[in-house]
Amino acid sequence: MTSWRDVHAGAPEFARRVQSLFDAHKHKTIATLRADGSPRISGIECTFADGELTFGSMPNARKGSDLRRDPRFALHTATVDPVDGAEAEWPGEAKIAGRAVHSGSISDGPDSDLFRADITEVVLTHLNDAATLLVIEWWTPAHGLNVVERE
């Protein structure tokens, strides 16, 4: 199992930038798989604490049912458009993919299911300092951090 702690240990600066994008907004988007295999997009909140990435699902919610049946997920930060004329200041966007591990109930607040992320990939997309190239950075447990730039 690959936790957020492992991502941070493998690429601390990268992990810090990814987490700052996730922490910048309360609401994120999660993709899960329906019983027929088609994708489902849902709003969600997540937490980075004690080296783990966790998120919850209210009782009888479809996303929780999806994750208990097929744990694969993709989590995406809030999408923010670059500002015309200030593209170099665009913070970018981040994605985390993996498998959701059901970890019991959330004790604070309404009864909900708690999931921990078993991370398979983390991606950070942003512009270079001159705002002339798209920079894609990604980390996997097997290959560590990689970077590619595109026009």
PDB file of C-alpha atoms in Angstrom:
ATOM      1  CA  MET A   1       0.000   0.000   0.000  1.00  0.00           C
ATOM      2  CA  THR A   2       1.325   3.441  -0.964  1.00  0.00           C
ATOM      3  CA  SER A   3       0.268   6.247   1.362  1.00  0.00           C
ATOM      4  CA  TRP A   4       0.665  10.004   1.059  1.00  0.00           C
ATOM      5  CA  ARG A   5       3.617   9.621   3.438  1.00  0.00           C
ATOM      6  CA  ASP A   6       5.379   7.570   0.725  1.00  0.00           C
ATOM      7  CA  VAL A   7       4.748  10.235  -1.927  1.00  0.00           C
ATOM      8  CA  HIS A   8       6.077  12.902   0.424  1.00  0.00           C
ATOM      9  CA  ALA A   9       9.163  10.833   1.267  1.00  0.00           C
ATOM     10  CA  GLY A  10       9.876  10.154  -2.406  1.00  0.00           C
ATOM     11  CA  ALA A  11       9.361  13.692  -3.715  1.00  0.00           C
ATOM     12  CA  PRO A  12       8.801  16.175  -0.867  1.00  0.00           C
ATOM     13  CA  GLU A  13       8.731  19.418  -2.896  1.00  0.00           C
ATOM     14  CA  PHE A  14       6.402  17.874  -5.473  1.00  0.00           C
ATOM     15  CA  ALA A  15       4.127  16.492  -2.724  1.00  0.00           C
ATOM     16  CA  ARG A  16       4.018  19.910  -1.032  1.00  0.00           C
ATOM     17  CA  ARG A  17       2.917  21.617  -4.264  1.00  0.00           C
ATOM     18  CA  VAL A  18       0.272  18.955  -4.959  1.00  0.00           C
ATOM     19  CA  GLN A  19      -1.112  19.124  -1.438  1.00  0.00           C
ATOM     20  CA  SER A  20      -1.251  22.935  -1.552  1.00  0.00           C
ATOM     21  CA  LEU A  21      -3.485  22.709  -4.635  1.00  0.00           C
ATOM     22  CA  PHE A  22      -5.775  20.222  -2.911  1.00  0.00           C
ATOM     23  CA  ASP A  23      -5.861  22.330   0.263  1.00  0.00           C
ATOM     24  CA  ALA A  24      -6.599  25.565  -1.646  1.00  0.00           C
ATOM     25  CA  HIS A  25     -10.293  24.690  -2.098  1.00  0.00           C
ATOM     26  CA  LYS A  26     -12.729  22.689  -0.001  1.00  0.00           C
ATOM     27  CA  HIS A  27     -14.445  20.855  -2.858  1.00  0.00           C
ATOM     28  CA  LYS A  28     -12.747  18.395  -5.186  1.00  0.00           C
ATOM     29  CA  THR A  29     -14.019  15.942  -7.805  1.00  0.00           C
ATOM     30  CA  ILE A  30     -13.728  12.172  -7.605  1.00  0.00           C
ATOM     31  CA  ALA A  31     -14.233   9.698 -10.435  1.00  0.00           C
ATOM     32  CA  THR A  32     -15.433   6.205  -9.543  1.00  0.00           C
ATOM     33  CA  LEU A  33     -16.715   3.283 -11.587  1.00  0.00           C
ATOM     34  CA  ARG A  34     -20.380   2.323 -11.738  1.00  0.00           C
ATOM     35  CA  ALA A  35     -21.459  -1.326 -11.670  1.00  0.00           C
ATOM     36  CA  ASP A  36     -21.627  -1.350 -15.489  1.00  0.00           C
ATOM     37  CA  GLY A  37     -18.066   0.022 -15.699  1.00  0.00           C
ATOM     38  CA  SER A  38     -19.018   3.520 -16.816  1.00  0.00           C
ATOM     39  CA  PRO A  39     -17.480   6.488 -14.967  1.00  0.00           C
ATOM     40  CA  ARG A  40     -19.226   8.516 -12.285  1.00  0.00           C
ATOM     41  CA  ILE A  41     -18.068  12.007 -11.233  1.00  0.00           C
ATOM     42  CA  SER A  42     -18.975  13.237  -7.744  1.00  0.00           C
ATOM     43  CA  GLY A  43     -18.059  16.135  -5.521  1.00  0.00           C
ATOM     44  CA  ILE A  44     -15.985  15.253  -2.464  1.00  0.00           C
ATOM     45  CA  GLU A  45     -13.781  16.638   0.288  1.00  0.00           C
ATOM     46  CA  CYS A  46     -10.499  15.056   1.312  1.00  0.00           C
ATOM     47  CA  THR A  47      -7.952  15.356   4.102  1.00  0.00           C
ATOM     48  CA  PHE A  48      -4.187  14.953   4.299  1.00  0.00           C
ATOM     49  CA  ALA A  49      -3.319  13.963   7.883  1.00  0.00           C
ATOM     50  CA  ASP A  50      -0.802  11.708   9.597  1.00  0.00           C
ATOM     51  CA  GLY A  51       0.744  10.731   6.274  1.00  0.00           C
ATOM     52  CA  GLU A  52      -2.565   9.543   4.824  1.00  0.00           C
ATOM     53  CA  LEU A  53      -4.979  10.884   2.217  1.00  0.00           C
ATOM     54  CA  THR A  54      -8.527  10.146   3.372  1.00  0.00           C
ATOM     55  CA  PHE A  55     -12.038  10.937   2.199  1.00  0.00           C
ATOM     56  CA  GLY A  56     -15.551   9.959   3.175  1.00  0.00           C
ATOM     57  CA  SER A  57     -18.889   8.994   1.737  1.00  0.00           C
ATOM     58  CA  MET A  58     -22.305   9.513   3.295  1.00  0.00           C
ATOM     59  CA  PRO A  59     -24.425   6.405   3.973  1.00  0.00           C
ATOM     60  CA  ASN A  60     -26.034   4.976   0.821  1.00  0.00           C
ATOM     61  CA  ALA A  61     -24.138   7.391  -1.434  1.00  0.00           C
ATOM     62  CA  ARG A  62     -23.387   6.039  -4.902  1.00  0.00           C
ATOM     63  CA  LYS A  63     -19.695   6.919  -4.748  1.00  0.00           C
ATOM     64  CA  GLY A  64     -19.281   4.861  -1.560  1.00  0.00           C
ATOM     65  CA  SER A  65     -21.092   1.917  -3.161  1.00  0.00           C
ATOM     66  CA  ASP A  66     -18.890   2.278  -6.235  1.00  0.00           C
ATOM     67  CA  LEU A  67     -15.718   2.288  -4.130  1.00  0.00           C
ATOM     68  CA  ARG A  68     -16.727  -0.711  -2.032  1.00  0.00           C
ATOM     69  CA  ARG A  69     -17.441  -2.692  -5.224  1.00  0.00           C
ATOM     70  CA  ASP A  70     -14.465  -1.441  -7.299  1.00  0.00           C
ATOM     71  CA  PRO A  71     -11.943   0.612  -5.314  1.00  0.00           C
ATOM     72  CA  ARG A  72     -10.330   2.408  -8.273  1.00  0.00           C
ATOM     73  CA  PHE A  73     -10.666   6.199  -8.162  1.00  0.00           C
ATOM     74  CA  ALA A  74      -9.244   9.418  -9.556  1.00  0.00           C
ATOM     75  CA  LEU A  75      -9.336  12.572  -7.436  1.00  0.00           C
ATOM     76  CA  HIS A  76      -8.989  16.034  -8.995  1.00  0.00           C
ATOM     77  CA  THR A  77      -8.402  19.454  -7.459  1.00  0.00           C
ATOM     78  CA  ALA A  78     -10.738  22.341  -8.108  1.00  0.00           C
ATOM     79  CA  THR A  79     -10.214  23.677 -11.627  1.00  0.00           C
ATOM     80  CA  VAL A  80      -9.093  27.290 -11.813  1.00  0.00           C
ATOM     81  CA  ASP A  81      -8.560  29.024 -15.154  1.00  0.00           C
ATOM     82  CA  PRO A  82      -5.357  30.958 -15.865  1.00  0.00           C
ATOM     83  CA  VAL A  83      -5.900  34.722 -15.830  1.00  0.00           C
ATOM     84  CA  ASP A  84      -5.281  36.395 -19.194  1.00  0.00           C
ATOM     85  CA  GLY A  85      -1.991  38.263 -19.043  1.00  0.00           C
ATOM     86  CA  ALA A  86      -0.938  36.498 -15.836  1.00  0.00           C
ATOM     87  CA  GLU A  87      -0.753  32.917 -17.078  1.00  0.00           C
ATOM     88  CA  ALA A  88       2.594  32.323 -15.328  1.00  0.00           C
ATOM     89  CA  GLU A  89       0.804  32.805 -11.992  1.00  0.00           C
ATOM     90  CA  TRP A  90      -1.650  29.961 -12.693  1.00  0.00           C
ATOM     91  CA  PRO A  91      -1.189  27.424  -9.885  1.00  0.00           C
ATOM     92  CA  GLY A  92      -2.076  24.493 -12.108  1.00  0.00           C
ATOM     93  CA  GLU A  93      -4.068  21.424 -11.169  1.00  0.00           C
ATOM     94  CA  ALA A  94      -3.369  18.098  -9.516  1.00  0.00           C
ATOM     95  CA  LYS A  95      -4.751  14.587  -9.720  1.00  0.00           C
ATOM     96  CA  ILE A  96      -4.309  11.527  -7.530  1.00  0.00           C
ATOM     97  CA  ALA A  97      -5.310   8.040  -8.655  1.00  0.00           C
ATOM     98  CA  GLY A  98      -5.370   4.816  -6.744  1.00  0.00           C
ATOM     99  CA  ARG A  99      -7.536   2.418  -4.829  1.00  0.00           C
ATOM    100  CA  ALA A 100      -9.813   3.372  -1.941  1.00  0.00           C
ATOM    101  CA  VAL A 101      -9.382   1.203   1.135  1.00  0.00           C
ATOM    102  CA  HIS A 102     -12.527   1.128   3.276  1.00  0.00           C
ATOM    103  CA  SER A 103     -11.387   1.991   6.801  1.00  0.00           C
ATOM    104  CA  GLY A 104     -14.602   1.914   8.822  1.00  0.00           C
ATOM    105  CA  SER A 105     -16.905   4.705   9.848  1.00  0.00           C
ATOM    106  CA  ILE A 106     -16.211   8.386  10.417  1.00  0.00           C
ATOM    107  CA  SER A 107     -16.778   9.031  14.112  1.00  0.00           C
ATOM    108  CA  ASP A 108     -17.183  12.826  13.933  1.00  0.00           C
ATOM    109  CA  GLY A 109     -20.468  14.094  12.505  1.00  0.00           C
ATOM    110  CA  PRO A 110     -23.053  12.079  10.601  1.00  0.00           C
ATOM    111  CA  ASP A 111     -22.479   8.357  10.084  1.00  0.00           C
ATOM    112  CA  SER A 112     -20.235   8.036   7.030  1.00  0.00           C
ATOM    113  CA  ASP A 113     -17.759   5.622   5.473  1.00  0.00           C
ATOM    114  CA  LEU A 114     -14.061   6.460   5.724  1.00  0.00           C
ATOM    115  CA  PHE A 115     -11.649   5.562   2.918  1.00  0.00           C
ATOM    116  CA  ARG A 116      -7.833   5.765   2.824  1.00  0.00           C
ATOM    117  CA  ALA A 117      -6.034   6.179  -0.500  1.00  0.00           C
ATOM    118  CA  ASP A 118      -3.671   3.490  -1.770  1.00  0.00           C
ATOM    119  CA  ILE A 119      -1.938   5.781  -4.262  1.00  0.00           C
ATOM    120  CA  THR A 120      -0.857   4.565  -7.702  1.00  0.00           C
ATOM    121  CA  GLU A 121      -0.169   7.920  -9.390  1.00  0.00           C
ATOM    122  CA  VAL A 122       0.056  11.628  -8.592  1.00  0.00           C
ATOM    123  CA  VAL A 123       0.047  14.225 -11.403  1.00  0.00           C
ATOM    124  CA  LEU A 124       0.718  17.964 -11.296  1.00  0.00           C
ATOM    125  CA  THR A 125       0.067  20.045 -14.419  1.00  0.00           C
ATOM    126  CA  HIS A 126       1.193  23.680 -14.605  1.00  0.00           C
ATOM    127  CA  LEU A 127       2.953  26.180 -16.862  1.00  0.00           C
ATOM    128  CA  ASN A 128       6.676  26.898 -16.896  1.00  0.00           C
ATOM    129  CA  ASP A 129       7.904  30.233 -15.458  1.00  0.00           C
ATOM    130  CA  ALA A 130       7.605  31.964 -18.840  1.00  0.00           C
ATOM    131  CA  ALA A 131       4.109  30.500 -19.386  1.00  0.00           C
ATOM    132  CA  THR A 132       5.254  29.148 -22.751  1.00  0.00           C
ATOM    133  CA  LEU A 133       5.166  25.425 -22.022  1.00  0.00           C
ATOM    134  CA  LEU A 134       2.805  23.038 -20.255  1.00  0.00           C
ATOM    135  CA  VAL A 135       4.699  21.113 -17.578  1.00  0.00           C
ATOM    136  CA  ILE A 136       3.422  17.696 -16.518  1.00  0.00           C
ATOM    137  CA  GLU A 137       5.018  16.154 -13.450  1.00  0.00           C
ATOM    138  CA  TRP A 138       3.971  12.728 -12.252  1.00  0.00           C
ATOM    139  CA  TRP A 139       5.009  10.368  -9.496  1.00  0.00           C
ATOM    140  CA  THR A 140       4.418   6.630  -9.228  1.00  0.00           C
ATOM    141  CA  PRO A 141       5.645   4.212  -6.564  1.00  0.00           C
ATOM    142  CA  ALA A 142       7.588   2.227  -9.164  1.00  0.00           C
ATOM    143  CA  HIS A 143       9.222   5.079 -11.115  1.00  0.00           C
ATOM    144  CA  GLY A 144       9.351   8.054  -8.759  1.00  0.00           C
ATOM    145  CA  LEU A 145       9.072  11.574 -10.162  1.00  0.00           C
ATOM    146  CA  ASN A 146       9.072  12.273 -13.904  1.00  0.00           C
ATOM    147  CA  VAL A 147       8.666  15.538 -15.826  1.00  0.00           C
ATOM    148  CA  VAL A 148       7.743  16.357 -19.401  1.00  0.00           C
ATOM    149  CA  GLU A 149       7.190  19.749 -21.075  1.00  0.00           C
ATOM    150  CA  ARG A 150       4.860  20.324 -24.024  1.00  0.00           C
ATOM    151  CA  GLU A 151       4.188  23.279 -26.304  1.00  0.00           C
TER     152      GLU A 151
END
